[in-house]
mmCIF file of C-alpha atoms in Angstrom:
data_model
loop_
_atom_site.group_PDB
_atom_site.id
_atom_site.type_symbol
_atom_site.label_atom_id
_atom_site.label_comp_id
_atom_site.label_asym_id
_atom_site.label_seq_id
_atom_site.Cartn_x
_atom_site.Cartn_y
_atom_site.Cartn_z
ATOM 1 C CA MET A 1 138.979 -64.517 44.033
ATOM 2 C CA SER A 2 135.327 -64.657 45.097
ATOM 3 C CA THR A 3 133.477 -67.927 44.907
ATOM 4 C CA THR A 4 130.091 -66.210 44.850
ATOM 5 C CA PRO A 5 127.856 -68.045 42.395
ATOM 6 C CA ASN A 6 127.007 -66.300 39.123
ATOM 7 C CA PRO A 7 123.379 -65.131 39.616
ATOM 8 C CA ALA A 8 122.421 -66.246 36.099
ATOM 9 C CA ALA A 9 123.757 -69.754 36.694
ATOM 10 C CA THR A 10 122.663 -70.277 40.290
ATOM 11 C CA LYS A 11 120.156 -72.735 41.573
ATOM 12 C CA THR A 12 118.829 -73.291 45.035
ATOM 13 C CA PHE A 13 119.263 -76.506 46.971
ATOM 14 C CA MET A 14 117.865 -77.555 50.332
ATOM 15 C CA VAL A 15 120.250 -79.651 52.366
ATOM 16 C CA LEU A 16 118.873 -81.889 55.088
ATOM 17 C CA ALA A 17 121.749 -82.920 57.326
ATOM 18 C CA THR A 18 121.297 -85.355 60.200
ATOM 19 C CA LEU A 19 123.696 -85.800 63.065
ATOM 20 C CA ARG A 20 125.754 -88.993 62.990
ATOM 21 C CA ASP A 21 125.381 -91.448 65.874
ATOM 22 C CA ASP A 22 129.132 -91.419 66.541
ATOM 23 C CA THR A 23 129.313 -87.631 67.071
ATOM 24 C CA ASP A 24 131.739 -86.442 69.747
ATOM 25 C CA PHE A 25 129.562 -83.803 71.411
ATOM 26 C CA ALA A 26 132.461 -82.147 73.252
ATOM 27 C CA GLU A 27 134.247 -81.576 69.931
ATOM 28 C CA PHE A 28 130.954 -80.524 68.343
ATOM 29 C CA ALA A 29 130.370 -77.904 71.054
ATOM 30 C CA ALA A 30 133.935 -76.622 70.742
ATOM 31 C CA LEU A 31 133.390 -75.892 67.019
ATOM 32 C CA ARG A 32 129.962 -74.258 67.307
ATOM 33 C CA ALA A 33 131.253 -70.644 67.319
ATOM 34 C CA ASP A 34 133.444 -71.347 64.270
ATOM 35 C CA GLU A 35 130.404 -72.816 62.505
ATOM 36 C CA HIS A 36 128.347 -69.680 63.123
ATOM 37 C CA LYS A 37 131.167 -67.460 61.852
ATOM 38 C CA GLN A 38 131.514 -69.518 58.673
ATOM 39 C CA LEU A 39 127.752 -69.466 58.097
ATOM 40 C CA GLU A 40 127.874 -65.658 58.235
ATOM 41 C CA VAL A 41 130.760 -65.585 55.743
ATOM 42 C CA LEU A 42 128.836 -67.856 53.365
ATOM 43 C CA ARG A 43 125.642 -65.843 53.833
ATOM 44 C CA ALA A 44 127.486 -62.590 53.064
ATOM 45 C CA ASP A 45 128.989 -64.241 49.974
ATOM 46 C CA GLY A 46 125.515 -65.230 48.729
ATOM 47 C CA ARG A 47 126.174 -68.966 49.052
ATOM 48 C CA ILE A 48 123.871 -69.723 52.001
ATOM 49 C CA GLY A 49 120.298 -68.611 52.525
ATOM 50 C CA ALA A 50 118.048 -69.933 55.234
ATOM 51 C CA HIS A 51 119.424 -72.117 58.009
ATOM 52 C CA TYR A 52 117.243 -73.978 60.494
ATOM 53 C CA VAL A 53 118.094 -76.401 63.281
ATOM 54 C CA SER A 54 115.819 -79.089 64.717
ATOM 55 C CA PRO A 55 117.485 -80.223 67.970
ATOM 56 C CA ALA A 56 114.675 -82.705 68.655
ATOM 57 C CA ARG A 57 115.448 -84.495 65.374
ATOM 58 C CA GLN A 58 119.205 -83.825 65.469
ATOM 59 C CA ALA A 59 118.956 -82.283 62.032
ATOM 60 C CA THR A 60 119.702 -79.050 60.257
ATOM 61 C CA PHE A 61 118.269 -77.558 57.079
ATOM 62 C CA ILE A 62 120.485 -75.310 54.990
ATOM 63 C CA GLU A 63 119.532 -73.478 51.815
ATOM 64 C CA VAL A 64 122.555 -73.449 49.514
ATOM 65 C CA ILE A 65 122.780 -71.251 46.435
ATOM 66 C CA ALA A 66 125.085 -72.826 43.867
ATOM 67 C CA ALA A 67 125.506 -73.704 40.212
ATOM 68 C CA GLY A 68 125.207 -77.428 40.902
ATOM 69 C CA GLU A 69 125.534 -80.202 43.453
ATOM 70 C CA ASP A 70 129.341 -80.248 43.204
ATOM 71 C CA GLN A 71 129.400 -76.616 44.293
ATOM 72 C CA VAL A 72 126.928 -77.430 47.104
ATOM 73 C CA ALA A 73 129.350 -80.078 48.373
ATOM 74 C CA GLN A 74 132.227 -77.585 48.194
ATOM 75 C CA THR A 75 130.229 -75.055 50.212
ATOM 76 C CA LEU A 76 129.224 -77.612 52.834
ATOM 77 C CA ALA A 77 132.832 -78.781 53.160
ATOM 78 C CA THR A 78 133.798 -75.322 54.443
ATOM 79 C CA LEU A 79 131.547 -75.729 57.496
ATOM 80 C CA PRO A 80 133.440 -76.867 60.609
ATOM 81 C CA LEU A 81 130.562 -79.089 61.777
ATOM 82 C CA ALA A 82 130.010 -80.774 58.397
ATOM 83 C CA ARG A 83 131.955 -83.858 59.410
ATOM 84 C CA PHE A 84 129.363 -84.638 62.095
ATOM 85 C CA PHE A 85 126.472 -84.805 59.636
ATOM 86 C CA ASP A 86 125.175 -86.981 56.821
ATOM 87 C CA ALA A 87 123.733 -84.655 54.198
ATOM 88 C CA ASP A 88 121.044 -85.164 51.579
ATOM 89 C CA VAL A 89 120.872 -82.513 48.858
ATOM 90 C CA TYR A 90 117.571 -81.614 47.194
ATOM 91 C CA PRO A 91 117.400 -79.312 44.155
ATOM 92 C CA THR A 92 114.517 -76.879 44.546
ATOM 93 C CA THR A 93 112.514 -74.666 42.226
ATOM 94 C CA PRO A 94 113.646 -71.078 41.707
ATOM 95 C CA PRO A 95 112.370 -68.580 44.288
ATOM 96 C CA ASP A 96 109.041 -66.953 43.579
ATOM 97 C CA PRO A 97 109.066 -63.220 42.695
ATOM 98 C CA ALA A 98 108.505 -62.110 46.318
ATOM 99 C CA GLU A 99 111.428 -64.212 47.582
ATOM 100 C CA ALA A 100 113.663 -63.031 44.724
ATOM 101 C CA ALA A 101 112.820 -59.397 45.587
ATOM 102 C CA HIS A 102 113.558 -60.037 49.254
ATOM 103 C CA ARG A 103 116.951 -61.521 48.386
ATOM 104 C CA MET A 104 117.819 -58.552 46.223
ATOM 105 C CA ARG A 105 116.866 -56.139 49.046
ATOM 106 C CA SER A 106 118.909 -58.187 51.528
ATOM 107 C CA ARG A 107 121.982 -58.144 49.313
ATOM 108 C CA GLY A 108 121.601 -54.398 48.763
ATOM 109 C CA ALA A 109 121.513 -53.765 52.514
ATOM 110 C CA ARG A 110 125.043 -55.135 53.007
#
């Protein structure tokens, strides 16, 4: 059963996640490849959009497409590196027409 959000009910959230001070960097590094694989799965499923990393600030920004904040938390929980981060979730406005068109083209290309 797919967990892809229903397009009519989806919203976009920006997650700002900052690295915890007690992070075990050896364990973090060991999970990095698994994290990238899971991000691709979520992206293909339409649950993750943009993803940016700021190493200088030890933070990551993840666009999550979901019906609500509970579903955002469920999506984040599937990421292997999630346990190393404290996340703040921000609801955002719907994408403008150009961004919506780009997303539709991107989904059609898969």
